[in-house]
Short mmCIF file of C-alpha atoms in Angstrom, two decimals:
data_model
loop_
_atom_site.label_atom_id
_atom_site.label_comp_id
_atom_site.label_asym_id
_atom_site.label_seq_id
_atom_site.Cartn_x
_atom_site.Cartn_y
_atom_site.Cartn_z
CA ASP A 272 6.42 1.81 15.79
CA GLN A 273 6.43 3.41 12.34
CA GLN A 274 9.03 1.70 10.23
CA VAL A 275 8.57 3.65 7.22
CA LYS A 276 7.98 7.53 7.89
CA GLN A 277 6.99 10.39 5.67
CA ASN A 278 7.44 13.43 7.75
CA SER A 279 5.89 15.90 5.27
CA PRO A 280 2.17 15.57 5.18
CA SER A 281 2.02 17.92 2.17
CA LEU A 282 3.89 19.67 -0.36
CA SER A 283 3.34 22.32 -2.88
CA VAL A 284 5.52 23.01 -6.20
CA GLN A 285 4.92 25.24 -9.02
CA GLU A 286 4.36 23.55 -12.27
CA GLY A 287 7.57 22.90 -14.32
CA ARG A 288 9.61 22.81 -10.95
CA ILE A 289 11.12 19.96 -9.34
CA SER A 290 9.12 17.86 -6.50
CA ILE A 291 11.04 16.01 -4.10
CA LEU A 292 9.27 13.60 -1.65
CA ASN A 293 11.20 12.14 1.09
CA CYS A 294 10.90 8.90 3.26
CA ASP A 295 12.80 7.38 6.07
CA TYR A 296 12.89 3.95 7.32
CA THR A 297 14.17 2.03 10.39
CA ASN A 298 14.23 -1.67 9.39
CA SER A 299 17.50 -2.95 8.02
CA MET A 300 15.74 -5.98 6.59
CA PHE A 301 13.78 -4.03 3.82
CA ASP A 302 15.06 -5.24 0.62
CA TYR A 303 12.92 -3.33 -1.87
CA PHE A 304 11.53 0.10 -1.79
CA LEU A 305 8.45 1.63 -3.71
CA TRP A 306 6.55 4.63 -4.55
CA TYR A 307 2.73 4.73 -5.13
CA LYS A 308 0.29 7.52 -6.21
CA LYS A 309 -3.09 7.54 -4.76
CA TYR A 310 -6.04 9.35 -5.63
CA PRO A 311 -9.06 9.93 -3.15
CA ALA A 312 -11.41 6.91 -2.99
CA GLU A 313 -9.29 4.65 -5.41
CA GLY A 314 -6.34 2.21 -4.84
CA PRO A 315 -2.83 3.20 -4.96
CA THR A 316 -1.00 2.69 -8.44
CA PHE A 317 2.60 1.52 -8.60
CA LEU A 318 4.95 4.46 -9.88
CA ILE A 319 8.44 3.38 -9.42
CA SER A 320 10.63 1.09 -7.30
CA ILE A 321 14.49 0.47 -6.35
CA SER A 322 16.07 -2.72 -5.16
CA SER A 323 18.29 -2.17 -1.93
CA ILE A 324 21.37 -3.03 -4.09
CA LYS A 325 20.89 0.12 -6.18
CA ASP A 326 20.95 3.88 -5.29
CA LYS A 327 19.19 5.05 -8.21
CA ASN A 328 16.41 4.16 -10.63
CA GLU A 329 15.01 6.39 -13.12
CA ASP A 330 11.94 6.39 -15.21
CA GLY A 331 10.92 9.25 -17.27
CA ARG A 332 10.13 12.25 -15.09
CA PHE A 333 10.50 9.97 -11.95
CA THR A 334 13.76 9.22 -10.25
CA VAL A 335 13.93 7.36 -6.83
CA PHE A 336 17.18 7.72 -4.75
CA LEU A 337 18.28 5.24 -1.91
CA ASN A 338 20.80 6.12 0.62
CA LYS A 339 21.08 3.03 2.63
CA SER A 340 23.67 4.18 5.15
CA ALA A 341 21.04 7.07 6.07
CA LYS A 342 18.14 4.81 5.57
CA HIS A 343 16.44 7.39 3.40
CA LEU A 344 14.69 7.14 0.22
CA SER A 345 13.47 10.16 -2.11
CA LEU A 346 11.18 10.52 -5.09
CA HIS A 347 11.97 13.39 -7.63
CA ILE A 348 9.62 14.45 -10.34
CA VAL A 349 11.00 16.74 -12.91
CA PRO A 350 9.19 18.66 -14.39
CA SER A 351 6.34 18.62 -12.09
CA GLN A 352 2.89 18.54 -13.84
CA PRO A 353 -0.61 19.40 -12.42
CA GLY A 354 -1.73 15.96 -13.20
CA ASP A 355 1.10 14.75 -10.67
CA SER A 356 -1.27 16.32 -7.79
CA ALA A 357 -2.17 13.31 -5.62
CA VAL A 358 -1.01 11.55 -2.22
CA TYR A 359 2.25 9.78 -2.66
CA PHE A 360 3.13 6.74 -0.49
CA CYS A 361 6.52 5.44 0.13
CA ALA A 362 6.48 1.66 0.87
CA ALA A 363 9.29 -0.77 1.73
CA ARG A 364 9.07 -4.68 1.70
CA TYR A 365 10.73 -7.51 3.74
CA ARG A 366 10.43 -11.00 4.07
CA SER A 367 8.51 -12.41 6.97
CA GLY A 368 7.32 -15.79 5.76
CA THR A 369 5.96 -14.28 2.71
CA TYR A 370 6.83 -10.60 1.53
CA LYS A 371 5.49 -7.79 3.43
CA TYR A 372 4.74 -4.34 2.20
CA ILE A 373 4.95 -1.50 4.90
CA PHE A 374 3.80 1.82 4.08
CA GLY A 375 4.30 5.50 5.14
CA THR A 376 1.64 7.93 5.96
CA GLY A 377 1.68 9.59 2.69
CA THR A 378 2.64 13.13 1.27
CA ARG A 379 0.01 15.27 -0.52
CA LEU A 380 1.59 16.80 -3.49
CA LYS A 381 0.00 19.77 -5.01
CA VAL A 382 1.22 21.23 -8.30
CA LEU A 383 0.27 24.57 -9.07
CA ALA A 384 -0.31 25.61 -12.61
CA ASP B 17 -8.05 -7.72 -18.53
CA GLY B 18 -6.10 -9.01 -15.35
CA GLY B 19 -6.64 -7.13 -12.17
CA ILE B 20 -7.94 -7.04 -8.61
CA THR B 21 -11.75 -6.63 -7.89
CA GLN B 22 -13.03 -5.46 -4.72
CA SER B 23 -16.71 -5.21 -3.75
CA PRO B 24 -18.82 -3.51 -3.04
CA LYS B 25 -17.10 0.01 -3.55
CA TYR B 26 -19.35 1.34 -0.60
CA LEU B 27 -20.73 -0.48 2.29
CA PHE B 28 -22.89 0.41 5.27
CA ARG B 29 -23.31 -1.58 8.15
CA LYS B 30 -25.16 -1.30 11.47
CA GLU B 31 -23.24 -1.20 14.67
CA GLY B 32 -22.94 -4.84 15.94
CA GLN B 33 -22.99 -6.72 12.65
CA ASN B 34 -20.39 -8.66 11.07
CA VAL B 35 -19.84 -7.79 7.26
CA THR B 36 -17.55 -9.43 4.53
CA LEU B 37 -15.58 -7.41 2.00
CA SER B 38 -14.77 -9.49 -1.32
CA CYS B 39 -11.53 -9.52 -3.13
CA GLU B 40 -10.93 -11.32 -6.32
CA GLN B 41 -7.92 -11.49 -8.47
CA ASN B 42 -7.22 -12.91 -11.97
CA LEU B 43 -3.50 -12.34 -12.04
CA ASN B 44 -2.47 -15.60 -10.74
CA HIS B 45 -0.58 -13.95 -7.81
CA ASP B 46 0.32 -16.07 -4.86
CA ALA B 47 0.28 -13.43 -2.08
CA MET B 48 -2.69 -11.36 -0.97
CA TYR B 49 -2.96 -8.64 1.47
CA TRP B 50 -5.77 -6.49 3.16
CA TYR B 51 -4.77 -3.06 4.26
CA ARG B 52 -6.84 -0.36 5.95
CA GLN B 53 -6.58 3.38 5.21
CA ASP B 54 -7.36 6.01 7.80
CA PRO B 55 -6.83 9.78 7.50
CA GLY B 56 -3.20 10.49 8.31
CA GLN B 57 -2.28 7.12 9.06
CA GLY B 58 -1.06 5.68 5.63
CA LEU B 59 -1.92 2.03 4.85
CA ARG B 60 -1.83 -0.36 7.82
CA LEU B 61 -1.53 -4.16 7.15
CA ILE B 62 -4.37 -6.26 8.64
CA TYR B 63 -3.81 -9.78 7.20
CA TYR B 64 -1.97 -11.45 4.67
CA SER B 65 -1.59 -14.68 2.82
CA GLN B 66 1.21 -16.41 0.89
CA ILE B 67 -0.55 -19.50 -0.27
CA VAL B 68 -3.95 -21.07 -0.13
CA ASN B 69 -5.15 -22.17 3.41
CA ASP B 70 -2.61 -20.16 4.99
CA PHE B 71 -2.63 -16.59 6.31
CA GLN B 72 -0.91 -14.37 9.00
CA LYS B 73 -1.82 -11.50 11.07
CA GLY B 74 -0.63 -8.31 10.17
CA ASP B 75 -0.19 -5.32 12.23
CA ILE B 76 -3.82 -4.49 13.20
CA ALA B 77 -5.69 -7.92 12.97
CA GLU B 78 -7.89 -7.58 16.14
CA GLY B 79 -11.53 -7.55 15.13
CA TYR B 80 -10.85 -8.87 11.55
CA SER B 81 -10.79 -12.43 10.14
CA VAL B 82 -9.88 -13.75 6.63
CA SER B 83 -9.91 -17.09 4.72
CA ARG B 84 -7.87 -18.11 1.70
CA GLU B 85 -9.72 -21.30 0.19
CA LYS B 86 -9.02 -20.30 -3.38
CA LYS B 87 -5.77 -18.55 -4.82
CA GLU B 88 -7.73 -16.05 -6.43
CA SER B 89 -9.97 -14.92 -3.49
CA PHE B 90 -9.26 -13.48 -0.26
CA PRO B 91 -12.47 -12.21 1.61
CA LEU B 92 -12.11 -9.91 4.86
CA THR B 93 -14.69 -10.11 7.42
CA VAL B 94 -15.08 -7.04 9.80
CA THR B 95 -16.53 -8.46 12.87
CA SER B 96 -18.38 -6.59 15.60
CA ALA B 97 -15.27 -6.95 17.79
CA GLN B 98 -13.56 -4.27 15.64
CA LYS B 99 -14.00 -0.95 17.70
CA ASN B 100 -13.60 1.43 14.74
CA PRO B 101 -14.59 -0.36 11.47
CA THR B 102 -15.27 3.05 9.47
CA ALA B 103 -12.38 3.18 7.17
CA PHE B 104 -11.14 2.73 3.58
CA TYR B 105 -10.23 -0.87 3.04
CA LEU B 106 -7.64 -1.95 0.31
CA CYS B 107 -6.76 -5.45 -1.01
CA ALA B 108 -3.61 -6.12 -2.83
CA SER B 109 -1.68 -9.11 -4.38
CA SER B 110 1.71 -9.77 -5.52
CA ILE B 111 4.14 -12.44 -7.10
CA TRP B 112 6.16 -14.53 -5.13
CA SER B 113 9.45 -13.42 -6.22
CA ARG B 114 11.84 -10.75 -5.75
CA ASP B 115 11.58 -7.08 -6.95
CA THR B 116 7.99 -6.97 -7.69
CA GLU B 117 5.33 -4.59 -6.62
CA ALA B 118 2.07 -5.24 -4.97
CA PHE B 119 -1.04 -4.52 -7.28
CA PHE B 120 -4.13 -2.84 -5.56
CA GLY B 121 -7.75 -3.06 -5.88
CA GLN B 122 -10.04 0.01 -6.06
CA GLY B 123 -10.90 -0.05 -2.40
CA THR B 124 -14.23 -0.54 -0.15
CA ARG B 125 -15.09 2.32 1.94
CA LEU B 126 -17.13 0.89 4.92
CA THR B 127 -19.22 3.14 7.12
CA VAL B 128 -20.85 1.93 10.30
CA VAL B 129 -23.99 3.57 11.15
#
């Protein structure tokens, strides 16, 4: 059972435009949500996060929105740049003994110059 | 510099052999994790550990074993019982507190030949 879902395997956006990546989750026990960026054959790097008590967090060109009632998370990148091209993973955390991080299947973003 | 080191980066194994992947961190993090990445399936949790000498099975623990004898080390053994061991393996660590991300190593690509 996939607790964190990214239903769009890929997304192409023109340079300078907005990229919107979406993520849905099912577990109400998740208390912290994260976005990671990943290049092939490398480990994921942390991008931005949001606590379950907030609905928005902004860091430069990156903004994450959380809609708890809809169990939906989104990442906005404005403006998109060619260097943003990568696979983006949504992750959610809950406590089961220690904290567990559950990841989605990823969305491959391609920013076209 | 602090970080997580996984070694080796590429590993080849003959079918039927056990192999151990190394993961070392000098971030003084309490929790450590092993994930497996396959195409189109995101990152799936294999094992995780909150403290020394304690670890828990993740979602796909069958065919794997771990140990946590030191805080900074969390090696993963892929046994001959693992039916499809060829994958990209990622180790991560995090602080035992709220609102923190997991930090990842650079990964090990295991190929069974």
